[in-house]
Amino acid sequence: MCGLNSCSDDCDHEFFEVDYSKALVGTWTLVNEGFAEAWVIKEDGSVEVTGVLGGEYYETKGTIKLKNNKMSYKLDDGSDFEGILDIIPGKCFSMTYADYPEFEYRMAYEYCANDLSDEVVGMWVSFGNSSNEENNMFIQTFNENGKSTYTGFGEIDGEIVVKKESNYKVVGDVCFQEINGKYIAWKVSYSQNGTSLGDIMTNTNAGYTSTWLRIKQSLNLAGNAYDYNNTYVSNVKGLDEDMTMMGYTFNIGKMEGKNLDKMLKTLLFAVEFPNANTIKYQYHYNGQTLVFEAPIVVDGNKVTIKMSEFSPYYRDVDMYMFQDQDDCQLHMYMPTYAFINYFANMDLAALAFAGEIDVTDAAAVQAIFDRMDERVESINVSFTFKAAK
């Protein structure tokens, strides 16, 4: 008789080794605060590892050997592991390092069945981020060449992000992304048509979640009208000296978004597009409403306001505009040259309205633009608008 606690001599027992090699084939990912890895394990026992540790990005290759539940691997970067493997095929696996069994030091990876590298390519707008509900027009673009761009202003991982090109790589469901010279990693989930507005992408790391809505890389302006909502400012450098603009005092060397925000909310700033080739914007100044209408040239998301055609003493303004899928939000992004020209135009109009400048005096008009040129070294400004009710 063979029982749980006894066994007679005539009982036959056979030991079975379990080969988990095939169960390990695939992509496995792990994202923790300050550390993330993605492993791509192939049938021949080779492995490709992509990771981030303390802001440093790395890629390495190596081989994995597995017998029963004992695993070892050697990587080209010098990493050497021997330990115990616990695996739920198609779900997760964890490793207990042989050198530290008493501490149960484990690295737990989740199986990723889908590669999201193609799905993230495109342009996305922040959509109710957990850390800043108001910052809902922060835009990022993932290109097929492994480059990403941020347009406007935002804060990620404690770092201020401005418009510039950086690197990214998606392996499985993890996005490794360069932010201001350092790398962070996001656990990505993607849902096609996840909302009535379109595709949704959600990024998670260390309890922080940001949700993104895919937006069009073209504009549908005709017939839309928008009220000013908020301003974000970054990369500000300039002369530490007070200057007056439209009755408000600014110091470019100490400029903050709230300074412009206060002014534009007081002015009741608004824009509309009577047709696809015209912009009309208005604001209140000294109890009067100033209205400007000018031709625009649209090239993708780039918009040139041809203020020089409205009047020869104005400068043309090159900026970038973005809309979400149902056109209920508008984002206007101005780099340095656009900020200088746009606000010098507005200041000039206000001075002319108040009778404080003769717009036929070329030297006086030039002095308005020179004043801005001399005081602004660099600035990135993003305006957000909501569809007018």
PDB file of C-alpha atoms in Angstrom, residues 65-266:
ATOM      1  CA  LYS A  65      19.654  28.090 -19.204  1.00  0.00           C
ATOM      2  CA  LEU A  66      16.839  26.339 -17.436  1.00  0.00           C
ATOM      3  CA  LYS A  67      16.660  22.912 -15.834  1.00  0.00           C
ATOM      4  CA  ASN A  68      13.610  22.009 -13.844  1.00  0.00           C
ATOM      5  CA  ASN A  69      13.023  25.196 -11.824  1.00  0.00           C
ATOM      6  CA  LYS A  70      16.675  26.195 -11.581  1.00  0.00           C
ATOM      7  CA  MET A  71      17.600  29.030 -13.867  1.00  0.00           C
ATOM      8  CA  SER A  72      20.849  30.717 -14.753  1.00  0.00           C
ATOM      9  CA  TYR A  73      21.717  33.434 -17.202  1.00  0.00           C
ATOM     10  CA  LYS A  74      24.734  35.365 -18.358  1.00  0.00           C
ATOM     11  CA  LEU A  75      24.458  38.732 -20.044  1.00  0.00           C
ATOM     12  CA  ASP A  76      26.937  40.674 -22.138  1.00  0.00           C
ATOM     13  CA  ASP A  77      27.012  43.487 -19.586  1.00  0.00           C
ATOM     14  CA  GLY A  78      28.533  41.102 -17.023  1.00  0.00           C
ATOM     15  CA  SER A  79      25.332  40.216 -15.182  1.00  0.00           C
ATOM     16  CA  ASP A  80      25.441  36.663 -13.840  1.00  0.00           C
ATOM     17  CA  PHE A  81      22.496  34.957 -12.144  1.00  0.00           C
ATOM     18  CA  GLU A  82      21.744  31.606 -10.576  1.00  0.00           C
ATOM     19  CA  GLY A  83      18.589  30.938  -8.676  1.00  0.00           C
ATOM     20  CA  ILE A  84      15.104  29.506  -8.473  1.00  0.00           C
ATOM     21  CA  LEU A  85      12.409  30.206 -11.023  1.00  0.00           C
ATOM     22  CA  ASP A  86       8.718  30.367 -10.152  1.00  0.00           C
ATOM     23  CA  ILE A  87       6.500  30.645 -13.190  1.00  0.00           C
ATOM     24  CA  ILE A  88       2.850  30.719 -14.133  1.00  0.00           C
ATOM     25  CA  PRO A  89       3.068  30.149 -17.897  1.00  0.00           C
ATOM     26  CA  GLY A  90       1.639  33.016 -19.882  1.00  0.00           C
ATOM     27  CA  LYS A  91       1.160  35.176 -16.774  1.00  0.00           C
ATOM     28  CA  CYS A  92       4.275  35.890 -14.737  1.00  0.00           C
ATOM     29  CA  PHE A  93       7.574  34.569 -13.475  1.00  0.00           C
ATOM     30  CA  SER A  94       9.771  35.512 -10.554  1.00  0.00           C
ATOM     31  CA  MET A  95      13.382  34.766  -9.715  1.00  0.00           C
ATOM     32  CA  THR A  96      14.837  34.109  -6.282  1.00  0.00           C
ATOM     33  CA  TYR A  97      18.562  34.758  -6.224  1.00  0.00           C
ATOM     34  CA  ALA A  98      20.580  31.805  -4.979  1.00  0.00           C
ATOM     35  CA  ASP A  99      23.010  34.121  -3.205  1.00  0.00           C
ATOM     36  CA  TYR A 100      20.268  35.619  -1.032  1.00  0.00           C
ATOM     37  CA  PRO A 101      17.711  32.873  -0.318  1.00  0.00           C
ATOM     38  CA  GLU A 102      17.176  34.025   3.248  1.00  0.00           C
ATOM     39  CA  PHE A 103      15.978  37.416   2.014  1.00  0.00           C
ATOM     40  CA  GLU A 104      13.660  35.980  -0.623  1.00  0.00           C
ATOM     41  CA  TYR A 105      14.993  38.586  -3.016  1.00  0.00           C
ATOM     42  CA  ARG A 106      12.684  38.318  -5.986  1.00  0.00           C
ATOM     43  CA  MET A 107      12.348  39.966  -9.347  1.00  0.00           C
ATOM     44  CA  ALA A 108       8.814  39.464 -10.653  1.00  0.00           C
ATOM     45  CA  TYR A 109       8.045  39.918 -14.363  1.00  0.00           C
ATOM     46  CA  GLU A 110       4.664  39.894 -16.091  1.00  0.00           C
ATOM     47  CA  TYR A 111       4.068  38.218 -19.420  1.00  0.00           C
ATOM     48  CA  CYS A 112       3.228  40.614 -22.244  1.00  0.00           C
ATOM     49  CA  ALA A 113       1.327  39.104 -25.140  1.00  0.00           C
ATOM     50  CA  ASN A 114       1.105  42.297 -27.199  1.00  0.00           C
ATOM     51  CA  ASP A 115       3.783  44.530 -28.647  1.00  0.00           C
ATOM     52  CA  LEU A 116       2.516  48.135 -28.446  1.00  0.00           C
ATOM     53  CA  SER A 117       5.376  49.759 -30.368  1.00  0.00           C
ATOM     54  CA  ASP A 118       3.178  50.394 -33.413  1.00  0.00           C
ATOM     55  CA  GLU A 119       0.104  51.470 -31.457  1.00  0.00           C
ATOM     56  CA  VAL A 120       1.839  54.344 -29.629  1.00  0.00           C
ATOM     57  CA  VAL A 121       3.099  55.969 -32.845  1.00  0.00           C
ATOM     58  CA  GLY A 122       1.234  59.223 -33.404  1.00  0.00           C
ATOM     59  CA  MET A 123       0.230  62.364 -31.555  1.00  0.00           C
ATOM     60  CA  TRP A 124      -1.392  62.330 -28.112  1.00  0.00           C
ATOM     61  CA  VAL A 125      -2.909  64.934 -25.808  1.00  0.00           C
ATOM     62  CA  SER A 126      -3.005  64.535 -22.016  1.00  0.00           C
ATOM     63  CA  PHE A 127      -6.471  63.579 -20.886  1.00  0.00           C
ATOM     64  CA  GLY A 128      -7.119  64.137 -17.170  1.00  0.00           C
ATOM     65  CA  ASN A 129      -3.723  63.298 -15.665  1.00  0.00           C
ATOM     66  CA  SER A 130      -3.895  62.312 -12.009  1.00  0.00           C
ATOM     67  CA  SER A 131      -1.353  64.922 -10.881  1.00  0.00           C
ATOM     68  CA  ASN A 132      -2.773  67.906 -12.755  1.00  0.00           C
ATOM     69  CA  GLU A 133      -6.333  67.772 -14.005  1.00  0.00           C
ATOM     70  CA  GLU A 134      -6.099  71.226 -15.603  1.00  0.00           C
ATOM     71  CA  ASN A 135      -3.064  70.429 -17.737  1.00  0.00           C
ATOM     72  CA  ASN A 136      -5.213  68.758 -20.364  1.00  0.00           C
ATOM     73  CA  MET A 137      -3.599  70.026 -23.531  1.00  0.00           C
ATOM     74  CA  PHE A 138      -0.045  68.811 -23.022  1.00  0.00           C
ATOM     75  CA  ILE A 139       0.976  67.165 -26.294  1.00  0.00           C
ATOM     76  CA  GLN A 140       3.521  64.481 -27.127  1.00  0.00           C
ATOM     77  CA  THR A 141       4.312  62.829 -30.434  1.00  0.00           C
ATOM     78  CA  PHE A 142       5.889  59.407 -30.967  1.00  0.00           C
ATOM     79  CA  ASN A 143       7.528  59.019 -34.376  1.00  0.00           C
ATOM     80  CA  GLU A 144       8.397  55.746 -36.079  1.00  0.00           C
ATOM     81  CA  ASN A 145      12.140  56.534 -35.955  1.00  0.00           C
ATOM     82  CA  GLY A 146      12.337  56.215 -32.158  1.00  0.00           C
ATOM     83  CA  LYS A 147      12.148  59.960 -31.577  1.00  0.00           C
ATOM     84  CA  SER A 148       9.523  61.695 -29.466  1.00  0.00           C
ATOM     85  CA  THR A 149       8.616  65.350 -29.077  1.00  0.00           C
ATOM     86  CA  TYR A 150       6.860  67.274 -26.338  1.00  0.00           C
ATOM     87  CA  THR A 151       4.947  70.342 -27.402  1.00  0.00           C
ATOM     88  CA  GLY A 152       4.160  72.917 -24.789  1.00  0.00           C
ATOM     89  CA  PHE A 153       4.720  72.615 -21.090  1.00  0.00           C
ATOM     90  CA  GLY A 154       4.451  69.869 -18.518  1.00  0.00           C
ATOM     91  CA  GLU A 155       6.114  68.185 -15.559  1.00  0.00           C
ATOM     92  CA  ILE A 156       7.057  64.512 -15.487  1.00  0.00           C
ATOM     93  CA  ASP A 157       8.957  62.803 -12.703  1.00  0.00           C
ATOM     94  CA  GLY A 158       9.699  66.181 -11.105  1.00  0.00           C
ATOM     95  CA  GLU A 159      11.328  67.533 -14.260  1.00  0.00           C
ATOM     96  CA  ILE A 160      10.050  70.408 -16.373  1.00  0.00           C
ATOM     97  CA  VAL A 161       9.603  69.318 -19.986  1.00  0.00           C
ATOM     98  CA  VAL A 162       9.864  71.719 -22.907  1.00  0.00           C
ATOM     99  CA  LYS A 163       9.517  71.287 -26.636  1.00  0.00           C
ATOM    100  CA  LYS A 164      12.446  69.289 -27.919  1.00  0.00           C
ATOM    101  CA  GLU A 165      13.202  65.967 -29.544  1.00  0.00           C
ATOM    102  CA  SER A 166      14.173  63.013 -27.379  1.00  0.00           C
ATOM    103  CA  ASN A 167      14.504  59.248 -27.662  1.00  0.00           C
ATOM    104  CA  TYR A 168      12.078  56.488 -26.793  1.00  0.00           C
ATOM    105  CA  LYS A 169      11.705  52.742 -27.235  1.00  0.00           C
ATOM    106  CA  VAL A 170       8.695  50.502 -26.658  1.00  0.00           C
ATOM    107  CA  VAL A 171       9.259  46.848 -25.793  1.00  0.00           C
ATOM    108  CA  GLY A 172       6.085  44.890 -25.192  1.00  0.00           C
ATOM    109  CA  ASP A 173       3.990  47.079 -22.917  1.00  0.00           C
ATOM    110  CA  VAL A 174       6.796  49.253 -21.531  1.00  0.00           C
ATOM    111  CA  CYS A 175       7.861  52.601 -22.952  1.00  0.00           C
ATOM    112  CA  PHE A 176      11.408  53.693 -22.120  1.00  0.00           C
ATOM    113  CA  GLN A 177      11.511  57.446 -22.609  1.00  0.00           C
ATOM    114  CA  GLU A 178      14.161  60.136 -22.339  1.00  0.00           C
ATOM    115  CA  ILE A 179      13.079  63.179 -20.337  1.00  0.00           C
ATOM    116  CA  ASN A 180      15.577  66.046 -20.019  1.00  0.00           C
ATOM    117  CA  GLY A 181      18.579  63.747 -20.461  1.00  0.00           C
ATOM    118  CA  LYS A 182      17.352  61.014 -18.098  1.00  0.00           C
ATOM    119  CA  TYR A 183      15.224  57.964 -18.826  1.00  0.00           C
ATOM    120  CA  ILE A 184      12.017  56.885 -17.173  1.00  0.00           C
ATOM    121  CA  ALA A 185       9.819  53.903 -17.985  1.00  0.00           C
ATOM    122  CA  TRP A 186       6.054  53.616 -18.248  1.00  0.00           C
ATOM    123  CA  LYS A 187       3.821  50.573 -18.138  1.00  0.00           C
ATOM    124  CA  VAL A 188       1.570  51.184 -21.120  1.00  0.00           C
ATOM    125  CA  SER A 189      -1.979  50.073 -21.745  1.00  0.00           C
ATOM    126  CA  TYR A 190      -3.731  50.867 -24.997  1.00  0.00           C
ATOM    127  CA  SER A 191      -7.362  50.774 -26.013  1.00  0.00           C
ATOM    128  CA  GLN A 192      -8.427  51.403 -29.582  1.00  0.00           C
ATOM    129  CA  ASN A 193     -11.543  53.582 -29.551  1.00  0.00           C
ATOM    130  CA  GLY A 194     -11.409  53.357 -25.758  1.00  0.00           C
ATOM    131  CA  THR A 195     -13.615  56.428 -25.505  1.00  0.00           C
ATOM    132  CA  SER A 196     -16.134  58.144 -27.747  1.00  0.00           C
ATOM    133  CA  LEU A 197     -13.334  60.615 -28.551  1.00  0.00           C
ATOM    134  CA  GLY A 198     -10.995  57.925 -29.879  1.00  0.00           C
ATOM    135  CA  ASP A 199      -7.957  55.838 -28.894  1.00  0.00           C
ATOM    136  CA  ILE A 200      -6.714  55.938 -25.286  1.00  0.00           C
ATOM    137  CA  MET A 201      -3.228  55.258 -23.937  1.00  0.00           C
ATOM    138  CA  THR A 202      -2.576  55.016 -20.210  1.00  0.00           C
ATOM    139  CA  ASN A 203       0.920  55.175 -18.709  1.00  0.00           C
ATOM    140  CA  THR A 204       1.631  54.059 -15.139  1.00  0.00           C
ATOM    141  CA  ASN A 205       4.732  54.249 -12.952  1.00  0.00           C
ATOM    142  CA  ALA A 206       5.055  54.221  -9.148  1.00  0.00           C
ATOM    143  CA  GLY A 207       1.414  55.079  -8.543  1.00  0.00           C
ATOM    144  CA  TYR A 208       1.356  57.942 -11.061  1.00  0.00           C
ATOM    145  CA  THR A 209      -1.043  57.493 -13.949  1.00  0.00           C
ATOM    146  CA  SER A 210      -1.362  59.653 -17.044  1.00  0.00           C
ATOM    147  CA  THR A 211      -3.993  59.112 -19.693  1.00  0.00           C
ATOM    148  CA  TRP A 212      -3.600  60.236 -23.286  1.00  0.00           C
ATOM    149  CA  LEU A 213      -6.044  60.706 -26.144  1.00  0.00           C
ATOM    150  CA  ARG A 214      -4.887  60.285 -29.738  1.00  0.00           C
ATOM    151  CA  ILE A 215      -5.391  63.469 -31.712  1.00  0.00           C
ATOM    152  CA  LYS A 216      -5.370  64.443 -35.341  1.00  0.00           C
ATOM    153  CA  GLN A 217      -2.168  65.685 -36.963  1.00  0.00           C
ATOM    154  CA  SER A 218      -4.243  68.099 -38.974  1.00  0.00           C
ATOM    155  CA  LEU A 219      -6.618  70.924 -38.131  1.00  0.00           C
ATOM    156  CA  ASN A 220     -10.381  71.386 -38.480  1.00  0.00           C
ATOM    157  CA  LEU A 221     -10.687  75.099 -37.749  1.00  0.00           C
ATOM    158  CA  ALA A 222     -13.539  76.410 -39.903  1.00  0.00           C
ATOM    159  CA  GLY A 223     -16.557  77.476 -37.840  1.00  0.00           C
ATOM    160  CA  ASN A 224     -14.981  76.758 -34.455  1.00  0.00           C
ATOM    161  CA  ALA A 225     -14.732  79.315 -31.641  1.00  0.00           C
ATOM    162  CA  TYR A 226     -12.770  78.986 -28.403  1.00  0.00           C
ATOM    163  CA  ASP A 227     -12.530  80.792 -25.075  1.00  0.00           C
ATOM    164  CA  TYR A 228      -9.190  81.141 -23.318  1.00  0.00           C
ATOM    165  CA  ASN A 229      -8.601  78.599 -20.543  1.00  0.00           C
ATOM    166  CA  ASN A 230      -5.015  78.584 -19.235  1.00  0.00           C
ATOM    167  CA  THR A 231      -1.341  79.374 -19.911  1.00  0.00           C
ATOM    168  CA  TYR A 232       1.786  77.279 -19.353  1.00  0.00           C
ATOM    169  CA  VAL A 233       5.259  78.798 -19.638  1.00  0.00           C
ATOM    170  CA  SER A 234       8.685  77.134 -19.688  1.00  0.00           C
ATOM    171  CA  ASN A 235      12.317  77.616 -20.728  1.00  0.00           C
ATOM    172  CA  VAL A 236      12.159  81.295 -19.741  1.00  0.00           C
ATOM    173  CA  LYS A 237      15.329  83.344 -20.031  1.00  0.00           C
ATOM    174  CA  GLY A 238      15.556  87.078 -20.427  1.00  0.00           C
ATOM    175  CA  LEU A 239      16.377  90.483 -19.029  1.00  0.00           C
ATOM    176  CA  ASP A 240      15.706  90.902 -15.301  1.00  0.00           C
ATOM    177  CA  GLU A 241      13.932  94.213 -15.745  1.00  0.00           C
ATOM    178  CA  ASP A 242      10.321  95.368 -15.495  1.00  0.00           C
ATOM    179  CA  MET A 243       8.461  96.254 -18.652  1.00  0.00           C
ATOM    180  CA  THR A 244       4.861  97.294 -19.293  1.00  0.00           C
ATOM    181  CA  MET A 245       2.703  95.481 -21.812  1.00  0.00           C
ATOM    182  CA  MET A 246      -0.988  96.241 -22.303  1.00  0.00           C
ATOM    183  CA  GLY A 247      -1.108  97.936 -18.925  1.00  0.00           C
ATOM    184  CA  TYR A 248       0.509  95.014 -17.070  1.00  0.00           C
ATOM    185  CA  THR A 249       4.017  94.880 -15.656  1.00  0.00           C
ATOM    186  CA  PHE A 250       6.192  91.896 -16.570  1.00  0.00           C
ATOM    187  CA  ASN A 251       9.730  90.813 -15.831  1.00  0.00           C
ATOM    188  CA  ILE A 252      10.832  88.338 -18.489  1.00  0.00           C
ATOM    189  CA  GLY A 253      13.733  87.191 -16.294  1.00  0.00           C
ATOM    190  CA  LYS A 254      11.171  86.094 -13.684  1.00  0.00           C
ATOM    191  CA  MET A 255       8.231  85.260 -15.936  1.00  0.00           C
ATOM    192  CA  GLU A 256       5.711  82.691 -14.741  1.00  0.00           C
ATOM    193  CA  GLY A 257       2.676  81.320 -16.489  1.00  0.00           C
ATOM    194  CA  LYS A 258       0.368  82.855 -13.903  1.00  0.00           C
ATOM    195  CA  ASN A 259       1.416  86.371 -14.988  1.00  0.00           C
ATOM    196  CA  LEU A 260       0.172  85.878 -18.536  1.00  0.00           C
ATOM    197  CA  ASP A 261      -2.781  83.836 -17.302  1.00  0.00           C
ATOM    198  CA  LYS A 262      -4.011  86.687 -15.124  1.00  0.00           C
ATOM    199  CA  MET A 263      -3.746  89.168 -17.985  1.00  0.00           C
ATOM    200  CA  LEU A 264      -5.478  86.999 -20.588  1.00  0.00           C
ATOM    201  CA  LYS A 265      -8.317  86.062 -18.235  1.00  0.00           C
ATOM    202  CA  THR A 266      -8.852  89.740 -17.445  1.00  0.00           C
TER     203      THR A 266
END
